């Protein structure tokens, strides 16, 4: 399957975040799946892509032309797709994905996974939407979404359809289930 992963262009302060990216990348490579991601060489993106490639996996990087510089673009991508806008990138990453996952990241990651959360809400996607809640990273977002349901802006069944996975093992279980 094509696994679309959104994640930070930094590694963050807790080494558990990069460790999760390495573990997930190793599993994607070893199990013959393809990583679809933003094509970056830095931060969590670079760690994840390096790990997939190290474990003989394929990686499709989709990057807007203004970011496709030698410093930003990962040099080892199996396939590079250069697009002109962030919106075009996001649309292609969605079109290609059989599952959607956010590892820890910043506002870019939040923006990207928010679109998937909305698509689940609107029943536009049946593919799993997973937040890698490593050391509780996504708990504040979960609480915000819980508050949305409590205050009548969001439905509990839609919140329940979003996976908040505590470990990479949990993420892998969800992905294996989705692939059956
Ligand atoms: P952030 O979470 O703010 O670090 O942004 C990361 C997300 O935004 C990634 O999933 C990418 O799709 C995109 N992004 C941000 N910075 C870069 C970069 N330098 N190269 C490629 N993609 C990037």
Coordinates of C-alpha atoms and ligand atoms in Angstrom, one line a residue:
X1 CA 0.0 0.0 0.0
X2 CA 1.0 3.7 -0.4
X3 CA 1.3 5.1 3.1
X4 CA 1.1 8.9 3.1
X5 CA 3.0 10.4 6.1
X6 CA 3.0 14.0 7.3
X7 CA 5.7 14.9 9.7
X8 CA 8.0 17.7 11.0
X9 CA 10.8 19.4 9.1
X10 CA 12.5 19.4 12.5
X11 CA 13.1 16.5 14.8
X12 CA 11.7 18.0 17.9
X13 CA 13.1 17.8 21.4
X14 CA 12.1 14.3 22.5
X15 CA 14.3 11.6 20.9
X16 CA 11.2 9.3 20.9
X17 CA 9.8 11.2 17.9
X18 CA 12.7 10.4 15.6
X19 CA 12.8 6.9 17.0
X20 CA 9.2 6.4 16.0
X21 CA 10.0 7.7 12.5
X22 CA 12.9 5.2 12.2
X23 CA 10.8 2.3 13.5
X24 CA 7.9 3.1 11.1
X25 CA 10.3 3.6 8.2
X26 CA 11.9 0.2 8.9
X27 CA 8.5 -1.5 8.9
X28 CA 7.4 0.3 5.7
X29 CA 10.6 -0.8 3.9
X30 CA 10.7 -4.4 5.2
X31 CA 7.0 -5.0 4.4
X32 CA 7.2 -3.8 0.8
X33 CA 4.9 -0.8 1.2
X34 CA 5.7 2.6 -0.4
X35 CA 6.1 5.8 1.6
X36 CA 4.5 8.9 0.1
X37 CA 5.7 12.1 1.8
X38 CA 6.7 15.7 1.3
X39 CA 10.2 14.9 -0.1
X40 CA 12.2 16.8 2.4
X41 CA 15.7 15.8 3.7
X42 CA 15.4 17.6 7.0
X43 CA 14.0 16.7 10.4
X44 CA 11.5 13.9 10.9
X45 CA 10.9 13.8 7.1
X46 CA 14.6 13.0 6.5
X47 CA 14.8 10.4 9.3
X48 CA 11.7 8.6 8.0
X49 CA 12.8 8.6 4.4
X50 CA 16.3 7.4 5.3
X51 CA 14.9 4.5 7.3
X52 CA 12.5 3.4 4.5
X53 CA 15.4 3.4 2.0
X54 CA 17.8 1.7 4.3
X55 CA 15.2 -1.2 4.6
X56 CA 14.9 -1.4 0.8
X57 CA 11.6 0.4 0.5
X58 CA 10.3 2.8 -2.1
X59 CA 9.7 6.4 -1.5
X60 CA 7.6 8.9 -3.5
X61 CA 8.5 12.5 -2.5
X62 CA 6.1 15.2 -3.7
X63 CA 7.5 18.7 -3.3
X64 CA 6.6 22.2 -4.5
X65 CA 9.3 23.7 -6.8
X66 CA 10.2 26.4 -4.4
X67 CA 11.2 23.8 -1.8
X68 CA 12.9 21.5 -4.4
X69 CA 16.4 22.9 -3.7
X70 CA 19.5 20.7 -3.1
X71 CA 19.4 21.5 0.6
X72 CA 15.7 20.7 1.1
X73 CA 15.0 17.8 -1.4
X74 CA 16.0 14.3 -0.2
X75 CA 18.6 13.0 -2.7
X76 CA 17.7 9.3 -2.5
X77 CA 14.0 9.4 -3.5
X78 CA 12.8 6.5 -5.6
X79 CA 10.4 8.9 -7.4
X80 CA 10.3 12.7 -7.2
X81 CA 7.2 14.6 -8.2
X82 CA 7.8 18.4 -8.4
X83 CA 4.6 20.4 -8.3
X84 CA 4.0 24.2 -8.3
X85 CA 1.8 24.8 -5.2
X86 CA 1.4 23.4 -1.7
X87 CA -2.3 22.7 -2.6
X88 CA -1.3 20.6 -5.5
X89 CA 1.2 18.7 -3.4
X90 CA -1.5 18.0 -0.7
X91 CA -4.0 16.8 -3.4
X92 CA -1.4 14.4 -4.9
X93 CA -0.5 13.0 -1.5
X94 CA -4.2 12.4 -0.8
X95 CA -4.8 10.9 -4.3
X96 CA -1.9 8.4 -3.9
X97 CA -2.5 7.4 -0.2
X98 CA -4.1 4.2 1.0
X99 CA -3.6 5.3 4.6
X100 CA -2.8 8.7 6.2
X101 CA -0.6 9.3 9.2
X102 CA 0.8 12.2 11.1
X103 CA 4.0 11.7 13.1
X104 CA 4.9 14.6 15.4
X105 CA 5.4 17.8 13.5
X106 CA 4.6 21.5 13.5
X107 CA 2.0 23.7 11.8
X108 CA 2.7 22.2 8.3
X109 CA 1.9 18.7 9.6
X110 CA -1.1 20.0 11.5
X111 CA -2.4 21.7 8.3
X112 CA -2.0 18.5 6.2
X113 CA -3.5 16.0 8.7
X114 CA -6.4 18.5 9.3
X115 CA -7.5 18.0 5.7
X116 CA -7.6 14.2 6.2
X117 CA -9.6 14.7 9.5
X118 CA -12.1 16.8 7.6
X119 CA -12.3 14.3 4.8
X120 CA -13.2 11.5 7.3
X121 CA -15.8 13.9 8.8
X122 CA -17.4 14.4 5.4
X123 CA -17.2 10.7 4.5
X124 CA -14.9 11.5 1.6
X125 CA -12.3 9.0 2.6
X126 CA -12.6 5.4 4.0
X127 CA -8.8 5.1 4.5
X128 CA -7.5 5.2 8.0
X129 CA -6.4 8.6 9.5
X130 CA -3.8 8.0 12.3
X131 CA -2.1 10.5 14.6
X132 CA 1.1 9.1 16.1
X133 CA 0.5 10.2 19.7
X134 CA 4.1 9.5 20.8
X135 CA 4.5 10.4 24.4
X136 CA 1.1 12.1 24.2
X137 CA 2.1 14.6 21.5
X138 CA -1.4 14.8 20.0
X139 CA -3.3 14.9 23.3
X140 CA -4.0 18.7 23.1
X141 CA -5.5 18.2 19.6
X142 CA -7.6 15.3 20.9
X143 CA -8.8 17.5 23.8
X144 CA -9.7 20.3 21.3
X145 CA -11.7 17.8 19.2
X146 CA -13.4 16.5 22.3
X147 CA -14.4 20.0 23.2
X148 CA -15.8 20.5 19.7
X149 CA -18.0 17.5 20.3
X150 CA -19.0 18.7 23.8
X151 CA -19.9 22.1 22.4
X152 CA -21.8 20.8 19.4
X153 CA -19.4 21.4 16.5
X154 CA -18.3 17.9 15.9
X155 CA -19.8 14.4 16.2
X156 CA -18.5 11.8 18.6
X157 CA -18.6 9.1 15.9
X158 CA -16.3 11.2 13.7
X159 CA -13.9 11.7 16.6
X160 CA -14.0 7.9 17.2
X161 CA -13.1 7.3 13.6
X162 CA -9.7 9.1 14.0
X163 CA -7.0 6.8 15.4
X164 CA -4.7 8.2 18.1
X165 CA -2.0 5.6 18.3
X166 CA 0.4 5.6 21.3
X167 CA 3.1 3.4 19.7
X168 CA 4.5 2.4 16.3
X169 CA 3.3 -1.2 17.0
X170 CA -0.3 0.2 17.3
X171 CA 0.1 2.1 14.1
X172 CA 1.4 -1.0 12.3
X173 CA -1.6 -3.0 13.5
X174 CA -4.0 -0.4 12.1
X175 CA -2.2 -0.4 8.8
X176 CA -2.1 -4.2 8.6
X177 CA -5.9 -4.3 9.3
X178 CA -6.5 -1.6 6.6
X179 CA -4.6 -3.6 4.1
X180 CA -6.9 -6.7 4.4
Ligands
LIG1 P1 6.2 21.3 9.8 O1 5.3 20.3 10.5 O2 5.7 22.7 10.0 O3 7.6 21.1 10.1 O4 5.9 21.0 8.3 C1 6.1 19.8 7.8 C2 5.2 19.5 6.7 O5 5.1 20.6 5.8 C3 5.7 18.3 5.9 O6 4.8 17.1 6.0 C4 5.8 18.8 4.5 O7 4.8 18.3 3.6 C5 5.8 20.3 4.6 N1 7.2 20.9 4.7 C6 7.6 21.8 5.5 N2 8.9 22.2 5.4 C7 9.3 21.4 4.3 C8 10.6 21.3 3.7 N3 11.7 22.0 4.0 N4 10.7 20.4 2.7 C9 9.6 19.7 2.3 N5 8.4 19.8 2.9 C10 8.2 20.6 3.9

